[in-house]
Short mmCIF file of C-alpha atoms and ligand atoms in Angstrom, two decimals:
data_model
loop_
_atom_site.label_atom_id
_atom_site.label_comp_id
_atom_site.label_asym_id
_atom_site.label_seq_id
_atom_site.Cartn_x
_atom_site.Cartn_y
_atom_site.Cartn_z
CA UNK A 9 -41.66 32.01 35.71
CA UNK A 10 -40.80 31.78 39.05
CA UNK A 11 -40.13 28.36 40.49
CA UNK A 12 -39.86 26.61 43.64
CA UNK A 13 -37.79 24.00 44.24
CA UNK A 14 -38.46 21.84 47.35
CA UNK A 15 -35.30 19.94 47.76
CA UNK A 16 -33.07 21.91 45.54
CA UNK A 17 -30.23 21.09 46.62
CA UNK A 18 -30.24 17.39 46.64
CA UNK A 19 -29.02 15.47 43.37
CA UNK A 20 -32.33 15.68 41.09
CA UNK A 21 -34.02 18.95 42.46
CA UNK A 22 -30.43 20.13 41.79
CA UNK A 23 -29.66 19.66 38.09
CA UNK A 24 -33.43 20.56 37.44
CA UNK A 25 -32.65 23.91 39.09
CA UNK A 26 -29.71 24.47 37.07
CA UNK A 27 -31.79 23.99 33.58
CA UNK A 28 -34.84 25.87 34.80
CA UNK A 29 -32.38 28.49 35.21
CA UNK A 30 -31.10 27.96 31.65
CA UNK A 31 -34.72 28.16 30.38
CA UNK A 32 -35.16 31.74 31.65
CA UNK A 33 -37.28 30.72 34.95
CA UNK A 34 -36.20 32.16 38.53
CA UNK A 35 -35.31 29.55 40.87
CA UNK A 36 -35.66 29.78 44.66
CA UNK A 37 -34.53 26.75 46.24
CA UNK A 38 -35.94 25.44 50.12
CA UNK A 39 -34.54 22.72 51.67
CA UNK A 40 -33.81 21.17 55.66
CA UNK A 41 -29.83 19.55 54.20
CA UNK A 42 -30.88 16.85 55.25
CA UNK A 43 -29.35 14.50 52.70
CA UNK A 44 -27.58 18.00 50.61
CA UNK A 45 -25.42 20.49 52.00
CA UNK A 46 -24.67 24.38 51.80
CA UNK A 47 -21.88 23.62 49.85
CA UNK A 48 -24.42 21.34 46.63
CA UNK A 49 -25.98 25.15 46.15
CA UNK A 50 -22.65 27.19 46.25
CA UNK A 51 -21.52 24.96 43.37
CA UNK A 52 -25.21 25.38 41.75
CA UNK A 53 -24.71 29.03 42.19
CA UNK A 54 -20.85 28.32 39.87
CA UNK A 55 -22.92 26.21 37.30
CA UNK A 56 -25.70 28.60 36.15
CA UNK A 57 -23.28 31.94 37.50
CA UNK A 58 -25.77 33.91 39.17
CA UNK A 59 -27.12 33.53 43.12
CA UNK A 60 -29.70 31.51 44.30
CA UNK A 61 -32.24 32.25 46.62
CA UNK A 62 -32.05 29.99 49.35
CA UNK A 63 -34.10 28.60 52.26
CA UNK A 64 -33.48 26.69 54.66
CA UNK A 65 -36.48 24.76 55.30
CA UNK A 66 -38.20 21.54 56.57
CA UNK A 67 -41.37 21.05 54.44
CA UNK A 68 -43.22 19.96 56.92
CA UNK A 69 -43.05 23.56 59.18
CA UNK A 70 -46.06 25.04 57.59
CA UNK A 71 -45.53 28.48 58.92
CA UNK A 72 -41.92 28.39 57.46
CA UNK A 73 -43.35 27.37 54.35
CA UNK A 74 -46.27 29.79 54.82
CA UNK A 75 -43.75 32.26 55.12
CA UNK A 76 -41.61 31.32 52.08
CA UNK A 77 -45.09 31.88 49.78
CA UNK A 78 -45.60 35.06 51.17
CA UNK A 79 -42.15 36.72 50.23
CA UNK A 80 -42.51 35.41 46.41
CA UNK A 81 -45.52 34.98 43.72
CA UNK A 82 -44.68 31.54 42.48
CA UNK A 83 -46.16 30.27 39.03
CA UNK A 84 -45.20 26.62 40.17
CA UNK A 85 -43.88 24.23 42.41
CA UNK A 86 -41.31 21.49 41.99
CA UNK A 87 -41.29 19.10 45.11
CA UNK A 88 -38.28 16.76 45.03
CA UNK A 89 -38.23 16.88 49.21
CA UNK A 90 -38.42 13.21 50.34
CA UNK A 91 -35.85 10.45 51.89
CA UNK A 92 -35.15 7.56 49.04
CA UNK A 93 -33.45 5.05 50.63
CA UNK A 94 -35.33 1.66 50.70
CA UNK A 95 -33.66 -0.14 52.91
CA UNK A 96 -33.51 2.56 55.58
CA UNK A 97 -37.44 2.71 54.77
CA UNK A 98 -37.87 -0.61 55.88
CA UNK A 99 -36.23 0.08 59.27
CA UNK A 100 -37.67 3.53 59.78
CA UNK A 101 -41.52 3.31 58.10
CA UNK A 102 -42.76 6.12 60.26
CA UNK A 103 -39.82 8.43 59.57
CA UNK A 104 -40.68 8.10 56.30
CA UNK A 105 -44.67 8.40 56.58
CA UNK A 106 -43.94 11.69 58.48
CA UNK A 107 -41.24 12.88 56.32
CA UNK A 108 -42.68 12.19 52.73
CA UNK A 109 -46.37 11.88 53.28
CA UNK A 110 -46.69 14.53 56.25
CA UNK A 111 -44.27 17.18 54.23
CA UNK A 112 -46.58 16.30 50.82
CA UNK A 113 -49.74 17.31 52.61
CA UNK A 114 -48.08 20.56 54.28
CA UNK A 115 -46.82 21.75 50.95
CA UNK A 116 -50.23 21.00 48.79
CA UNK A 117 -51.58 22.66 51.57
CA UNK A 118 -49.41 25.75 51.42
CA UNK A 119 -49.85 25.90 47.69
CA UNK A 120 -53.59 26.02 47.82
CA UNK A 121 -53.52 28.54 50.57
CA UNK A 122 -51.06 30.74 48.46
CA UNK A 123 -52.87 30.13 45.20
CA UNK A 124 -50.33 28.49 43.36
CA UNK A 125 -51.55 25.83 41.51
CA UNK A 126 -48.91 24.04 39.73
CA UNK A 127 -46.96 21.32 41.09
CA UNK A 128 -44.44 19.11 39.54
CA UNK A 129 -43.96 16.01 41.61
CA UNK A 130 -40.84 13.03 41.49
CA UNK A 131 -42.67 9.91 41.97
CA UNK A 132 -40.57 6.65 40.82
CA UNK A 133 -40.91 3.46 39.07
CA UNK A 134 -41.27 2.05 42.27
CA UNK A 135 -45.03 2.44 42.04
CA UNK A 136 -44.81 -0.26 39.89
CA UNK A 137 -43.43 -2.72 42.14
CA UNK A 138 -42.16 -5.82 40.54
CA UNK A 139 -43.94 -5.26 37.16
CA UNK A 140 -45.58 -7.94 35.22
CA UNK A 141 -44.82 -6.96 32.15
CA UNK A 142 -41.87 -5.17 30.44
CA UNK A 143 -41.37 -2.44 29.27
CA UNK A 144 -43.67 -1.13 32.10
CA UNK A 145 -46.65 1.34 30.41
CA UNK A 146 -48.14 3.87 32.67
CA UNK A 147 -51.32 2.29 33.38
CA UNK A 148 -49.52 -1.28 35.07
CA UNK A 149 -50.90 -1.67 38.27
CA UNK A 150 -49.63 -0.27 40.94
CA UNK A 151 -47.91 -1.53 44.25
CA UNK A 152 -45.58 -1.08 46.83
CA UNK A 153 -42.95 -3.51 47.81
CA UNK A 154 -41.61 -1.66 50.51
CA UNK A 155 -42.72 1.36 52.93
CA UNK A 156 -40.32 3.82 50.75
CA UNK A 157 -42.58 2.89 47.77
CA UNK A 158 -45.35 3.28 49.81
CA UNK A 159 -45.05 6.72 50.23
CA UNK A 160 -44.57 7.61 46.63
CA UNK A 161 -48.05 5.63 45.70
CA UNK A 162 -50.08 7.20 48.41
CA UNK A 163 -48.26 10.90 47.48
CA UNK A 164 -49.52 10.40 43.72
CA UNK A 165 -52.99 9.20 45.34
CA UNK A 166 -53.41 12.59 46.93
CA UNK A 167 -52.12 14.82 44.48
CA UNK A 168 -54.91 12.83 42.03
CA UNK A 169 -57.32 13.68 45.35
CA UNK A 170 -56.42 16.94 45.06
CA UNK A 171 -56.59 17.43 41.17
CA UNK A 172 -60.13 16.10 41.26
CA UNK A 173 -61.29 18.51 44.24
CA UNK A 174 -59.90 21.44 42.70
CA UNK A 175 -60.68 21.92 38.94
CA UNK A 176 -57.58 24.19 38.72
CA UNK A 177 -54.93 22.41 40.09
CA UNK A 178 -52.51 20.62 37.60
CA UNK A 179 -49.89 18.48 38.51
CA UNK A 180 -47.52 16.59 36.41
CA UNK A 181 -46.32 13.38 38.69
CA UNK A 182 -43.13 12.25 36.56
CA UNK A 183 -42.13 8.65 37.48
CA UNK A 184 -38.38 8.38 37.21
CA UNK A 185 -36.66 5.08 36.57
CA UNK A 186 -32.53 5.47 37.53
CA UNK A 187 -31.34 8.09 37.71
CA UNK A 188 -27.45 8.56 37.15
CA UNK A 189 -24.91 10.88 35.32
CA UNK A 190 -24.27 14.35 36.34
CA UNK A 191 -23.48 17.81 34.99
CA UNK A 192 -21.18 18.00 32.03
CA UNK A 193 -19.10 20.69 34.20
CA UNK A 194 -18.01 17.90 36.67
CA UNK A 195 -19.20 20.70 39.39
CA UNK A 196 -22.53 18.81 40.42
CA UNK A 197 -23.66 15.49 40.56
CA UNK A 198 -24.84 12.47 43.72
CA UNK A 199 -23.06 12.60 46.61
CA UNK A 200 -24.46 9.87 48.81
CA UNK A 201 -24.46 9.80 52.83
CA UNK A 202 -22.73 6.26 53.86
CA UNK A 203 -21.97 3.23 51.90
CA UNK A 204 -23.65 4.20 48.57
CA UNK A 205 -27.05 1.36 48.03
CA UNK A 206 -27.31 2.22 44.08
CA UNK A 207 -25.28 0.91 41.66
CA UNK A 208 -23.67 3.79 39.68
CA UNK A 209 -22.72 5.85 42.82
CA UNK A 210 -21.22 2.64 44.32
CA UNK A 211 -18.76 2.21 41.33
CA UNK A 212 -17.82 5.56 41.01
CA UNK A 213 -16.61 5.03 44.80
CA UNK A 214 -14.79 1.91 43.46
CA UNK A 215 -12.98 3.52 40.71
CA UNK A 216 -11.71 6.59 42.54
CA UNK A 217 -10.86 4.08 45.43
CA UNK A 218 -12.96 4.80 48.08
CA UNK A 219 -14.17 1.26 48.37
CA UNK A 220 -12.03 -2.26 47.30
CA UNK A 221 -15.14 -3.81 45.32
CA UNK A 222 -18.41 -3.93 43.91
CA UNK A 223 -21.06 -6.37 45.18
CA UNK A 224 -22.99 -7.46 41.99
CA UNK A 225 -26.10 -8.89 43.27
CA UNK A 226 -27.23 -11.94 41.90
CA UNK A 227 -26.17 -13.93 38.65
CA UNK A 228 -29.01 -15.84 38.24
CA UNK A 229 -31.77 -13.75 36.81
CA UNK A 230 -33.11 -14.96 33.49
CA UNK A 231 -31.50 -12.16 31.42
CA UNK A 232 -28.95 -11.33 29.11
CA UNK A 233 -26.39 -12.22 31.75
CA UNK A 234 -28.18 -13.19 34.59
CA UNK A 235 -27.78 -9.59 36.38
CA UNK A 236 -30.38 -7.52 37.12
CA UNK A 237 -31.69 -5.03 34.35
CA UNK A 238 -32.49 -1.54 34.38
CA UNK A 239 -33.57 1.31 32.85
CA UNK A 240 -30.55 4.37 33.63
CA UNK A 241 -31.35 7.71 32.38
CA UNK A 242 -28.91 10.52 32.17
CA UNK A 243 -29.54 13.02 35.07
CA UNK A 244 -29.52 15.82 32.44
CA UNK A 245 -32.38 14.36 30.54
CA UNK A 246 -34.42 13.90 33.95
CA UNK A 247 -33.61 17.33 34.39
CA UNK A 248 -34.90 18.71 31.01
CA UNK A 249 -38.09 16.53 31.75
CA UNK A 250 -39.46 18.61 34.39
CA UNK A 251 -39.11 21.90 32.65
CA UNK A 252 -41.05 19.97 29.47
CA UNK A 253 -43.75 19.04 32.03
CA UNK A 254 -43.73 22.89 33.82
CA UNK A 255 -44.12 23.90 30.14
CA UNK A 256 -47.20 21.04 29.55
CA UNK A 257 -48.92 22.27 32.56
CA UNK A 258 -49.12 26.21 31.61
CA UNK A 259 -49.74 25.58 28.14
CA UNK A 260 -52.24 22.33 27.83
CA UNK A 261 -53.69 23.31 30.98
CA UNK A 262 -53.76 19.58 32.58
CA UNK A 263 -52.44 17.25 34.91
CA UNK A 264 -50.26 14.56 33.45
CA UNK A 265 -48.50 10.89 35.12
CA UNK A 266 -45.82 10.32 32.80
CA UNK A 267 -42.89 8.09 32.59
CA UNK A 268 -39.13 9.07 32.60
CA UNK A 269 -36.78 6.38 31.35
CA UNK A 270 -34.74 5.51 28.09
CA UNK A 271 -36.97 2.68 27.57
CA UNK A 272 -33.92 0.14 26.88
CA UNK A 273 -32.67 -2.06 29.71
CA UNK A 274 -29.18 -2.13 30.83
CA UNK A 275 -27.97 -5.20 32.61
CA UNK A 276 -25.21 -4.86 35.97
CA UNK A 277 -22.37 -5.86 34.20
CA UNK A 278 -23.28 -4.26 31.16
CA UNK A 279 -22.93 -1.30 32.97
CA UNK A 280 -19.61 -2.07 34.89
CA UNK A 281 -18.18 -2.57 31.21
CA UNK A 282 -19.42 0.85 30.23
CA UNK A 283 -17.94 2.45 33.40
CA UNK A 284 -14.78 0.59 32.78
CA UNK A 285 -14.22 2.14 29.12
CA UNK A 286 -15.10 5.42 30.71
CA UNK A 287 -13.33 5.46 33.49
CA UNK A 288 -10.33 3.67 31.64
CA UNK A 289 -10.25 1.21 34.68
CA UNK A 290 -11.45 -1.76 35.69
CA UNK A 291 -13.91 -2.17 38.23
CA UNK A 292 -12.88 -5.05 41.45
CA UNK A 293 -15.95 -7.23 41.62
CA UNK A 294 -17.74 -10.26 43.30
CA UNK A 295 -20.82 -12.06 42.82
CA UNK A 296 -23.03 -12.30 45.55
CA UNK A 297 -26.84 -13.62 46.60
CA UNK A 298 -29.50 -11.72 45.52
CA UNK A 299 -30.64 -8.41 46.89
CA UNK A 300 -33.89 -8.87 48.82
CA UNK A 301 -36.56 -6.78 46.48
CA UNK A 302 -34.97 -6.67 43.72
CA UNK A 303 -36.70 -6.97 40.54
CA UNK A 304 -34.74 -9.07 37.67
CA UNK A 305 -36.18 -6.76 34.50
CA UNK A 306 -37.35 -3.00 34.98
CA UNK A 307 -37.53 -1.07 32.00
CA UNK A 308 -39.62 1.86 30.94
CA UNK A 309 -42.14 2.92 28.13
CA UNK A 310 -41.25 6.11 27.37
CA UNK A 311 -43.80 6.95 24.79
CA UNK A 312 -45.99 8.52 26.49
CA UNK A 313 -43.85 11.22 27.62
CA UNK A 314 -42.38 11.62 24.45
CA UNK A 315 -46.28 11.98 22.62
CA UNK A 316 -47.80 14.06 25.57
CA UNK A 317 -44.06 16.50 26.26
CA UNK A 318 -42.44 16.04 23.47
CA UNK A 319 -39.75 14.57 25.82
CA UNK A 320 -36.62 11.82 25.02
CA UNK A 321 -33.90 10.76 26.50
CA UNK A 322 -30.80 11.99 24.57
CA UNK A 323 -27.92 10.70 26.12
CA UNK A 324 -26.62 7.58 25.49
CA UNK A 325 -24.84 5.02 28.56
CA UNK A 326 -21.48 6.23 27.87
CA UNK A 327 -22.93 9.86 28.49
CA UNK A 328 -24.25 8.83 31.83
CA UNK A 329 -20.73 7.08 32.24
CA UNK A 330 -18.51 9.60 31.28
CA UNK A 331 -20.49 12.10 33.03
CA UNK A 332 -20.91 10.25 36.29
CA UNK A 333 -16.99 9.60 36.63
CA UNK A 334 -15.85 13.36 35.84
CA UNK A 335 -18.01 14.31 38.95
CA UNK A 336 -16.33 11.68 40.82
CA UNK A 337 -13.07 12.10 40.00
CA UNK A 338 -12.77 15.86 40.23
CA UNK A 339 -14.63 15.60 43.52
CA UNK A 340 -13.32 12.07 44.88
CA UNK A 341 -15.06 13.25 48.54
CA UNK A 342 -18.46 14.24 46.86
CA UNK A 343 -19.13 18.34 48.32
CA UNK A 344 -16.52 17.63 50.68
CA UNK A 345 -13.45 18.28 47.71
CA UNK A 346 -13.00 19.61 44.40
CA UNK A 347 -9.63 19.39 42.37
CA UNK A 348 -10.09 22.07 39.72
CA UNK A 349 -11.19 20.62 36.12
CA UNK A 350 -8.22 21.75 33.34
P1 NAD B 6 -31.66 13.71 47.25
O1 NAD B 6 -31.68 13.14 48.62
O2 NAD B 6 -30.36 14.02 46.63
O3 NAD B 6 -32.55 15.06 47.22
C1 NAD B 6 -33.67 15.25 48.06
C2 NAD B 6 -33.49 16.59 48.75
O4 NAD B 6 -34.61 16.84 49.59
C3 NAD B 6 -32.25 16.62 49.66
O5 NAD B 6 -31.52 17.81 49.40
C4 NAD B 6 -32.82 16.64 51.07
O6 NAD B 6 -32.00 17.34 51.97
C5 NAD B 6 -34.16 17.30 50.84
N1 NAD B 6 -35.20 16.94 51.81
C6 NAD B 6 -35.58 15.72 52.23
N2 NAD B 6 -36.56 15.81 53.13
C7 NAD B 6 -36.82 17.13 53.28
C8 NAD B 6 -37.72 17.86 54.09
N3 NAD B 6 -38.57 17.27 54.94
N4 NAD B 6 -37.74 19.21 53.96
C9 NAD B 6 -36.89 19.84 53.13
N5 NAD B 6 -36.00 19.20 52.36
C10 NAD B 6 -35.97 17.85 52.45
O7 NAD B 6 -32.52 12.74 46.32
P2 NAD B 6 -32.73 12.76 44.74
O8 NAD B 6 -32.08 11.57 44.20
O9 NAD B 6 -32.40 14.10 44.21
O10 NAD B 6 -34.29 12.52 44.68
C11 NAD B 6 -35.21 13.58 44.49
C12 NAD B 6 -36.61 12.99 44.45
O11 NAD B 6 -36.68 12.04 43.41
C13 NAD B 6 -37.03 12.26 45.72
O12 NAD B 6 -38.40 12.54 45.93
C14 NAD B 6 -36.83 10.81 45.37
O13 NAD B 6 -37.70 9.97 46.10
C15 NAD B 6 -37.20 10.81 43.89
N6 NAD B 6 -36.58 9.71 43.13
C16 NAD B 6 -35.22 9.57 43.12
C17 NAD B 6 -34.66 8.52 42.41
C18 NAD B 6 -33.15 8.33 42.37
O14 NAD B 6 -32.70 7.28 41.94
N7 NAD B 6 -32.34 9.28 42.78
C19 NAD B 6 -35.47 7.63 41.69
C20 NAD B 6 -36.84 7.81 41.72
C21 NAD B 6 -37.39 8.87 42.44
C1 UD1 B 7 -33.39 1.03 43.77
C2 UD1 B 7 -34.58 0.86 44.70
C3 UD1 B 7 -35.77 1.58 44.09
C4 UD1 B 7 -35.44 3.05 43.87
C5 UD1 B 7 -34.19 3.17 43.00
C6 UD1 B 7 -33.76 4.60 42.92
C7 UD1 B 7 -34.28 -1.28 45.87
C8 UD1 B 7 -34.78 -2.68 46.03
N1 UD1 B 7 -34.85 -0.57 44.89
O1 UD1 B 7 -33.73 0.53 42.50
O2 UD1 B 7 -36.91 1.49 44.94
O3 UD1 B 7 -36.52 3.72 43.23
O4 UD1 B 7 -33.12 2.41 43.60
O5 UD1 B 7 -32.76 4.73 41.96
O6 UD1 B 7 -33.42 -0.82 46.60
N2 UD1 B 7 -26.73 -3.59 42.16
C9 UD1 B 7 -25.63 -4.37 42.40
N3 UD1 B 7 -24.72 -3.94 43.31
C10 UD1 B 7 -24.86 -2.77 44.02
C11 UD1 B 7 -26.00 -1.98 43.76
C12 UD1 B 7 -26.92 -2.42 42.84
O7 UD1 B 7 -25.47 -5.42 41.80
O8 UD1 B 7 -24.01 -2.45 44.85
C13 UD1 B 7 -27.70 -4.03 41.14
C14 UD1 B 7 -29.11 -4.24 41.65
O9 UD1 B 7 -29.31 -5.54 42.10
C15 UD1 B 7 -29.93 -3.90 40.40
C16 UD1 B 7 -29.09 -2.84 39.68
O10 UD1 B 7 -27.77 -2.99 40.18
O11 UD1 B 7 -30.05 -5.02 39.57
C17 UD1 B 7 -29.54 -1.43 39.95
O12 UD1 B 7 -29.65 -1.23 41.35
P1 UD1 B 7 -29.97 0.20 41.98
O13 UD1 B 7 -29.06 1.20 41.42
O14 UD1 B 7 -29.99 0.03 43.47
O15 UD1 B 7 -31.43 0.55 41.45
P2 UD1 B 7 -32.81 -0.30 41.58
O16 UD1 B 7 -32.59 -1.61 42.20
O17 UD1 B 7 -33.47 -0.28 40.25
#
């Protein structure tokens, strides 16, 4: 099939390219660089050895997206185009509204207009706000604890909108948890702007000595250890997920909302032990207050991805370690460098 990826070259839309392409589909990526560069698809281009058609795009310029649907006949749509950062959400609420919500509308719109009626859609366990209850099942209720999470709920509320207007439009909204890891090549993988605000990118930044020492935030949450918990998935599995969801759409014919997590929580210095074994150094750290928002326990059910896709998570957390620290130390700058793996 032929696929387009809204935010391709960012870390997610990224690695999902780079599998689609594996699976046989045809892959033309659109993005504005905002938070990617040129250089993210060149190395894409390396990892699946073949070029990739390329647009640069803002979604929310209808007539440049207008014109994108007329040059191709797309089967589907992946739309991983949005800013993520919570904190800058906070500051920023309209830039988001307008980038996320505004650039939703103008693509659903440009899909109906060209016909194209399948849309897979990154949505986040953020919907979830600070759950209740653990592991969080699909049908929690839903809130937003900040204007970043805002967006994703009232996204998902109009792609349902949609899906109920129009009897043939199927969308499969996949609700991430985190996100890390990166290609076993060491050729792609995150590459934050600034001071990095998630865990797993800030450690990597650590070890390869771009910054003195983690912050762990907070040591007084009732768990294991008193650090927060989470629920890290291998970017490779996330990846897989949306073609398994592409593949639910064409061939169940319906929309899904699935989650996309391990379903086993991970505390923060469980993790910085994993990193340490595989990075074979030890990570500089302090204990500090509390992040403000931050959940103490976030972990996923899986099991409904795994009955309705056929989805799992395969990689384990030394995967996601391993994985995460070969991109960063073969490229210690992000896109920026690359020292040449042996
Ligand atoms: P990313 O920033 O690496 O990728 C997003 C890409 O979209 C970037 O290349 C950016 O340049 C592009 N983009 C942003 N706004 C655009 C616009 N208006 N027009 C065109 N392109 C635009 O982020 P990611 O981590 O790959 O996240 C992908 C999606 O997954 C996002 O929707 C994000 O909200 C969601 N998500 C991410 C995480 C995570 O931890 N990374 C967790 C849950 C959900
Ligand atoms: C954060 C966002 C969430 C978003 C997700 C994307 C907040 C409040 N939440 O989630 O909306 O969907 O990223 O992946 O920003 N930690 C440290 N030191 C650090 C960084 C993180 O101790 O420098 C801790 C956090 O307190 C948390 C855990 O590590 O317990 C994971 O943090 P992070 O990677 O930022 O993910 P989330 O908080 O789950």
């Amino acid at each position: 099939m032929q696929i387009l990826v809204l935010g391709g070259a960012g870390y997610i839309g990224g690695h999902t390219s780079v599998v689609l392409t594996e699976r046989g589909h045809q892959v033309v990526i659109a993005d504005n660089f905002s938070n990617s560069s040129r250089a993210a698809v060149a190395r894409l281009e390396q990892v699946v050895g073949a070029p990739l058609p390329l647009h640069e795009l803002d979604v929310r310029d209808s007539v440049g997206l207008e014109r994108v649907f007329s040059q191709y006949r797309f089967d589907a749509v992946m739309h991983f185009a949005a800013l993520k950062a919570v904190g800058e959400s906070c500051k920023k609420p309209l830039d988001y509204f307008d980038n996320n919500i505004s650039g939703t509308i103008t693509v659903l719109r440009a899909m109906s207009e060209a016909n194209v009626r399948r849309l897979v859609f990154s949505s986040s366990a953020t919907v979830y706000g600070d759950p209740e209850q653990v592991p969080v099942r699909e049908d929690a209720p839903l809130q937003a604890s900040n204007p970043y999470g805002r967006t994703k709920l009232v996204m998902e509320q109009l792609i349902g909108d949609l899906c109920t207007a129009d009897p043939n439009f199927r969308a499969a909204v996949l609700r991430y948890f985190n996100p890390v890891g990166a290609h076993p090549s060491g050729l792609i993988g995150e590459d934050p702007n600034g001071p990095p605000n998630n865990l797993m990118p800030f450690m990597c930044q650590v070890a390869v000595g771009r910054r003195e020492r983690l912050q762990v935030f907070g040591d007084d949450y009732p768990t294991v250890d008193g650090t927060g918990v989470r629920d890290y998935l291998h970017v490779m599995d996330l990846a897989r997920a949306h073609v398994d969801a592409l593949d639910y759409l064409c061939n169940k014919d319906r929309s899904v909302t699935v989650n996309l997590g391990t379903g086993s929580g991970v505390s923060v210095l469980q993790m910085v032990k994993a990193f340490e074994r595989a990075a074979g150094k030890a990570i500089p750290y302090d204990i500090v207050a509390r992040r403000l928002g931050d959940s103490a326990t976030v972990f996923a059910d899986p099991g409904l991805a795994h009955a309705l896709l056929g989805w799992k998570a395969e990689h384990d957390l030394d995967a996601m370690c391993r994985d995460a620290w070969r991109w960063q130390a073969l490229n210690p700058q992000g896109y920026g460098s690359i020292i040449q793996p042996d």
